[in-house]
Amino acid sequence: MSVAIIIVNFRTAPLIAKCLESLAAERRHVRDMQVTVVDGDSGDGSAELLRALLAQEQYRDWTSLVALDINGGFGFANNASLSKLLSDEPAPEFIMLLNPDTEVEAGAVQILQQYLRDHPRVGAVGSQLLEPDGTPTGSAFPFPSLRGELARGAGTGIVYRLLRAPPVALSAVDRDIEADWVTGASVMLRAEALRESGLFDDGFFLYHEETELMWRMRKAGWKICHEPRSRVRHVGGAATGVHSRPAQSVTRPRRPAYWYSSRRRFFALTRGRPAASMATLCWAAGYLIAALRRTVRLGGNTQPTANEFFDQLHHGFAWRREVRSSSTRWDSPRMSTPAWMNRRD
């Protein structure tokens, strides 16, 4: 087996049927592809629905189900399958992570597989995500930074230019590029890079976990790339309701507390606990600039996220214990619960 695909489900079983249908067509190009669906204790009958789906004749020979007994988050669920796959004999060369609310276009998996074969120092390569109408959306990104947080809070091009802050998302739809990190909604990872860098840090429940993993990969000398010829349609936020697409005329929905906890943890692990708190202060300063611009009617059409200012201040300051990594070696015994469940912050 050269390519293994992991799909993590949480109450999105109906969407997985369409995802698998698109992957079935892709098997014409990648014949030895295997798919594992991991259900994170959905509690809505998803495991039973998925078991029946995967037992169908067109799927039974190349798919399997792992049903977890807790909802441990995205990284924890992926680790449950990653550690097993990396221990198999023979282990896959490449492991692709795919969201349940995606449908791959023809050749998408094969293109990523060939890219990793052609570029031996690339540890991860991501697809170009598309809106349901086919419009390209953000798929490759710079790492979060202090000046980036200030610019993001301000939400205006003037501040981005003054700070020389990188854009929120990198734009390249006609050529491959190197990026700091690429979206975990459709990314292929090199097994060798995972063995060297470790698996997901299960101190994250959801969001920023792939960013932190790719930070470790880059620190270990691996490149992260974006290959836009691999195209994947994506209905963002199907399981969480959190979308990255900018709202223009209405306030964006309020983010869950774990989004802020994950952002804070990323800064604490990668740049230290003081930097995590400073990132919140930088964002707040930018937000006050944006509020002033809106007051004098210079704020543009983009609206803020609901309650974000108070949520940032409430959740945005790091605790000492968050500096400790909970990344998992591929050959370490798996814990029954993720690290985030043992924190009380």
GROMACS .gro file of C-alpha atoms in nm, residues 21-254:
model
  234
   21GLU     CA    1  -1.792   0.805  -0.396
   22SER     CA    2  -1.536   1.054  -0.527
   23LEU     CA    3  -1.251   0.841  -0.386
   24ALA     CA    4  -1.390   0.530  -0.554
   25ALA     CA    5  -1.343   0.699  -0.889
   26GLU     CA    6  -0.990   0.802  -0.787
   27ARG     CA    7  -0.892   0.437  -0.738
   28ARG     CA    8  -0.854   0.412  -1.114
   29HIS     CA    9  -0.539   0.622  -1.068
   30VAL     CA   10  -0.421   0.493  -0.727
   31ARG     CA   11  -0.517   0.126  -0.719
   32ASP     CA   12  -0.357   0.032  -0.387
   33MET     CA   13  -0.526   0.314  -0.195
   34GLN     CA   14  -0.684   0.224   0.140
   35VAL     CA   15  -0.925   0.441   0.341
   36THR     CA   16  -0.983   0.442   0.718
   37VAL     CA   17  -1.284   0.627   0.858
   38VAL     CA   18  -1.244   0.720   1.225
   39ASP     CA   19  -1.562   0.802   1.415
   40GLY     CA   20  -1.503   1.020   1.721
   41ASP     CA   21  -1.789   0.890   1.934
   42SER     CA   22  -2.048   1.088   1.739
   43GLY     CA   23  -2.332   0.955   1.954
   44ASP     CA   24  -2.585   1.002   1.675
   45GLY     CA   25  -2.572   0.657   1.515
   46SER     CA   26  -2.288   0.757   1.280
   47ALA     CA   27  -2.080   0.450   1.359
   48GLU     CA   28  -2.365   0.217   1.266
   49LEU     CA   29  -2.441   0.413   0.947
   50LEU     CA   30  -2.075   0.409   0.847
   51ARG     CA   31  -2.036   0.039   0.922
   52ALA     CA   32  -2.327  -0.036   0.689
   53LEU     CA   33  -2.190   0.199   0.422
   54LEU     CA   34  -1.841   0.049   0.425
   55ALA     CA   35  -1.986  -0.303   0.406
   56GLN     CA   36  -2.131  -0.228   0.063
   57GLU     CA   37  -1.969  -0.418  -0.221
   58GLN     CA   38  -1.805  -0.114  -0.382
   59TYR     CA   39  -1.628  -0.020  -0.056
   60ARG     CA   40  -1.567  -0.330   0.152
   61ASP     CA   41  -1.230  -0.427   0.000
   62TRP     CA   42  -1.055  -0.095   0.048
   63THR     CA   43  -1.215   0.077   0.347
   64SER     CA   44  -1.230   0.017   0.723
   65LEU     CA   45  -1.388   0.179   1.028
   66VAL     CA   46  -1.232   0.271   1.362
   67ALA     CA   47  -1.499   0.362   1.619
   68LEU     CA   48  -1.357   0.550   1.919
   69ASP     CA   49  -1.531   0.559   2.256
   70ILE     CA   50  -1.457   0.929   2.321
   71ASN     CA   51  -1.464   1.249   2.118
   72GLY     CA   52  -1.098   1.333   2.167
   73GLY     CA   53  -1.067   1.588   1.889
   74PHE     CA   54  -0.918   1.596   1.539
   75GLY     CA   55  -0.557   1.519   1.628
   76PHE     CA   56  -0.642   1.244   1.877
   77ALA     CA   57  -0.871   1.072   1.624
   78ASN     CA   58  -0.610   1.091   1.348
   79ASN     CA   59  -0.341   0.960   1.581
   80ALA     CA   60  -0.553   0.652   1.649
   81SER     CA   61  -0.515   0.555   1.283
   82LEU     CA   62  -0.172   0.706   1.215
   83SER     CA   63   0.006   0.504   1.484
   84LYS     CA   64  -0.144   0.181   1.351
   85LEU     CA   65  -0.066   0.259   0.988
   86LEU     CA   66   0.295   0.347   1.066
   87SER     CA   67   0.334   0.019   1.256
   88ASP     CA   68   0.195  -0.194   0.974
   89GLU     CA   69   0.421  -0.415   0.762
   90PRO     CA   70   0.452  -0.285   0.504
   91ALA     CA   71   0.358   0.066   0.613
   92PRO     CA   72   0.222   0.313   0.357
   93GLU     CA   73   0.466   0.558   0.200
   94PHE     CA   74   0.217   0.841   0.226
   95ILE     CA   75  -0.085   0.914   0.445
   96MET     CA   76  -0.354   1.157   0.332
   97LEU     CA   77  -0.587   1.339   0.570
   98LEU     CA   78  -0.923   1.428   0.421
   99ASN     CA   79  -1.220   1.604   0.573
  100PRO     CA   80  -1.555   1.425   0.556
  101ASP     CA   81  -1.713   1.729   0.389
  102THR     CA   82  -1.489   1.706   0.081
  103GLU     CA   83  -1.510   1.557  -0.266
  104VAL     CA   84  -1.190   1.504  -0.462
  105GLU     CA   85  -1.172   1.595  -0.828
  106ALA     CA   86  -1.020   1.352  -1.078
  107GLY     CA   87  -0.649   1.294  -1.017
  108ALA     CA   88  -0.636   1.484  -0.687
  109VAL     CA   89  -0.487   1.198  -0.484
  110GLN     CA   90  -0.251   1.081  -0.758
  111ILE     CA   91  -0.114   1.434  -0.806
  112LEU     CA   92  -0.021   1.464  -0.437
  113GLN     CA   93   0.132   1.114  -0.439
  114GLN     CA   94   0.345   1.193  -0.743
  115TYR     CA   95   0.447   1.530  -0.598
  116LEU     CA   96   0.590   1.365  -0.286
  117ARG     CA   97   0.773   1.108  -0.499
  118ASP     CA   98   0.923   1.385  -0.712
  119HIS     CA   99   1.023   1.601  -0.412
  120PRO     CA  100   1.190   1.380  -0.150
  121ARG     CA  101   1.240   1.659   0.109
  122VAL     CA  102   0.873   1.762   0.111
  123GLY     CA  103   0.705   1.628   0.425
  124ALA     CA  104   0.352   1.744   0.345
  125VAL     CA  105   0.171   1.870   0.037
  126GLY     CA  106  -0.178   2.015   0.036
  127SER     CA  107  -0.455   2.045  -0.221
  128GLN     CA  108  -0.634   2.351  -0.353
  129LEU     CA  109  -0.969   2.370  -0.174
  130LEU     CA  110  -1.271   2.488  -0.369
  131GLU     CA  111  -1.600   2.636  -0.257
  132PRO     CA  112  -1.907   2.432  -0.359
  133ASP     CA  113  -1.939   2.663  -0.663
  134GLY     CA  114  -1.579   2.589  -0.768
  135THR     CA  115  -1.422   2.914  -0.643
  136PRO     CA  116  -1.071   2.863  -0.494
  137THR     CA  117  -1.045   2.930  -0.120
  138GLY     CA  118  -0.756   2.964   0.124
  139SER     CA  119  -0.544   2.648   0.133
  140ALA     CA  120  -0.184   2.755   0.211
  141PHE     CA  121  -0.077   2.992   0.486
  142PRO     CA  122   0.208   3.162   0.675
  143PHE     CA  123   0.254   3.077   1.042
  144PRO     CA  124   0.066   3.302   1.286
  145SER     CA  125   0.290   3.580   1.419
  146LEU     CA  126   0.269   3.882   1.649
  147ARG     CA  127   0.261   4.135   1.367
  148GLY     CA  128   0.019   3.912   1.182
  149GLU     CA  129  -0.214   3.918   1.486
  150LEU     CA  130  -0.198   4.296   1.502
  151ALA     CA  131  -0.278   4.320   1.131
  152ARG     CA  132  -0.552   4.058   1.156
  153GLY     CA  133  -0.717   4.248   1.439
  154ALA     CA  134  -0.705   4.571   1.240
  155GLY     CA  135  -0.839   4.400   0.928
  156THR     CA  136  -0.714   4.669   0.692
  157GLY     CA  137  -0.461   4.664   0.413
  158ILE     CA  138  -0.291   4.981   0.540
  159VAL     CA  139  -0.178   4.807   0.860
  160TYR     CA  140  -0.070   4.496   0.668
  161ARG     CA  141   0.146   4.714   0.442
  162LEU     CA  142   0.294   4.922   0.726
  163LEU     CA  143   0.389   4.610   0.923
  164ARG     CA  144   0.489   4.415   0.613
  165ALA     CA  145   0.273   4.139   0.757
  166PRO     CA  146   0.217   3.832   0.540
  167PRO     CA  147  -0.135   3.783   0.401
  168VAL     CA  148  -0.377   3.564   0.593
  169ALA     CA  149  -0.368   3.310   0.309
  170LEU     CA  150  -0.120   3.259   0.024
  171SER     CA  151  -0.263   3.281  -0.324
  172ALA     CA  152  -0.139   3.041  -0.593
  173VAL     CA  153  -0.384   2.854  -0.812
  174ASP     CA  154  -0.163   2.792  -1.115
  175ARG     CA  155   0.168   2.668  -0.969
  176ASP     CA  156   0.306   2.482  -0.671
  177ILE     CA  157   0.452   2.691  -0.388
  178GLU     CA  158   0.626   2.635  -0.056
  179ALA     CA  159   0.423   2.745   0.248
  180ASP     CA  160   0.460   2.743   0.624
  181TRP     CA  161   0.154   2.520   0.657
  182VAL     CA  162  -0.132   2.389   0.447
  183THR     CA  163  -0.486   2.301   0.541
  184GLY     CA  164  -0.552   1.966   0.706
  185ALA     CA  165  -0.878   1.934   0.511
  186SER     CA  166  -0.681   1.772   0.227
  187VAL     CA  167  -0.312   1.708   0.282
  188MET     CA  168  -0.079   1.418   0.208
  189LEU     CA  169   0.195   1.347   0.462
  190ARG     CA  170   0.516   1.153   0.412
  191ALA     CA  171   0.535   0.861   0.657
  192GLU     CA  172   0.907   0.922   0.709
  193ALA     CA  173   0.840   1.284   0.811
  194LEU     CA  174   0.579   1.173   1.064
  195ARG     CA  175   0.820   0.922   1.217
  196GLU     CA  176   1.080   1.193   1.256
  197SER     CA  177   0.856   1.481   1.368
  198GLY     CA  178   0.592   1.296   1.570
  199LEU     CA  179   0.216   1.277   1.533
  200PHE     CA  180  -0.043   1.536   1.631
  201ASP     CA  181  -0.021   1.710   1.967
  202ASP     CA  182  -0.337   1.589   2.141
  203GLY     CA  183  -0.335   1.890   2.371
  204PHE     CA  184  -0.534   2.054   2.089
  205PHE     CA  185  -0.901   1.965   2.063
  206LEU     CA  186  -0.963   2.128   1.726
  207TYR     CA  187  -0.789   2.393   1.512
  208HIS     CA  188  -0.419   2.481   1.485
  209GLU     CA  189  -0.313   2.118   1.538
  210GLU     CA  190  -0.198   2.074   1.177
  211THR     CA  191  -0.024   2.414   1.198
  212GLU     CA  192   0.177   2.301   1.501
  213LEU     CA  193   0.257   1.963   1.340
  214MET     CA  194   0.392   2.136   1.029
  215TRP     CA  195   0.591   2.373   1.248
  216ARG     CA  196   0.768   2.066   1.389
  217MET     CA  197   0.815   1.920   1.042
  218ARG     CA  198   0.979   2.239   0.919
  219LYS     CA  199   1.199   2.254   1.231
  220ALA     CA  200   1.314   1.901   1.141
  221GLY     CA  201   1.412   2.016   0.792
  222TRP     CA  202   1.108   1.908   0.591
  223LYS     CA  203   0.937   2.136   0.339
  224ILE     CA  204   0.562   2.203   0.329
  225CYS     CA  205   0.414   2.266  -0.014
  226HIS     CA  206   0.087   2.350  -0.185
  227GLU     CA  207  -0.001   2.184  -0.517
  228PRO     CA  208  -0.307   2.356  -0.671
  229ARG     CA  209  -0.347   2.098  -0.949
  230SER     CA  210  -0.488   1.869  -0.678
  231ARG     CA  211  -0.838   2.012  -0.644
  232VAL     CA  212  -1.086   1.925  -0.368
  233ARG     CA  213  -1.434   2.068  -0.314
  234HIS     CA  214  -1.496   2.158   0.048
  235VAL     CA  215  -1.798   2.260   0.253
  236GLY     CA  216  -1.607   2.433   0.534
  237GLY     CA  217  -1.718   2.400   0.894
  238ALA     CA  218  -1.970   2.122   0.834
  239ALA     CA  219  -1.901   1.967   1.174
  240THR     CA  220  -1.819   2.283   1.371
  241GLY     CA  221  -2.001   2.572   1.205
  242VAL     CA  222  -1.675   2.773   1.197
  243HIS     CA  223  -1.589   2.908   0.851
  244SER     CA  224  -1.278   3.092   0.733
  245ARG     CA  225  -1.459   3.275   0.456
  246PRO     CA  226  -1.492   3.647   0.530
  247ALA     CA  227  -1.835   3.787   0.603
  248GLN     CA  228  -1.914   4.109   0.425
  249SER     CA  229  -2.241   4.252   0.546
  250VAL     CA  230  -2.322   4.053   0.859
  251THR     CA  231  -2.129   3.973   1.176
  252ARG     CA  232  -1.944   3.643   1.161
  253PRO     CA  233  -2.076   3.371   1.395
  254ARG     CA  234  -1.914   3.350   1.736
   0.00000   0.00000   0.00000
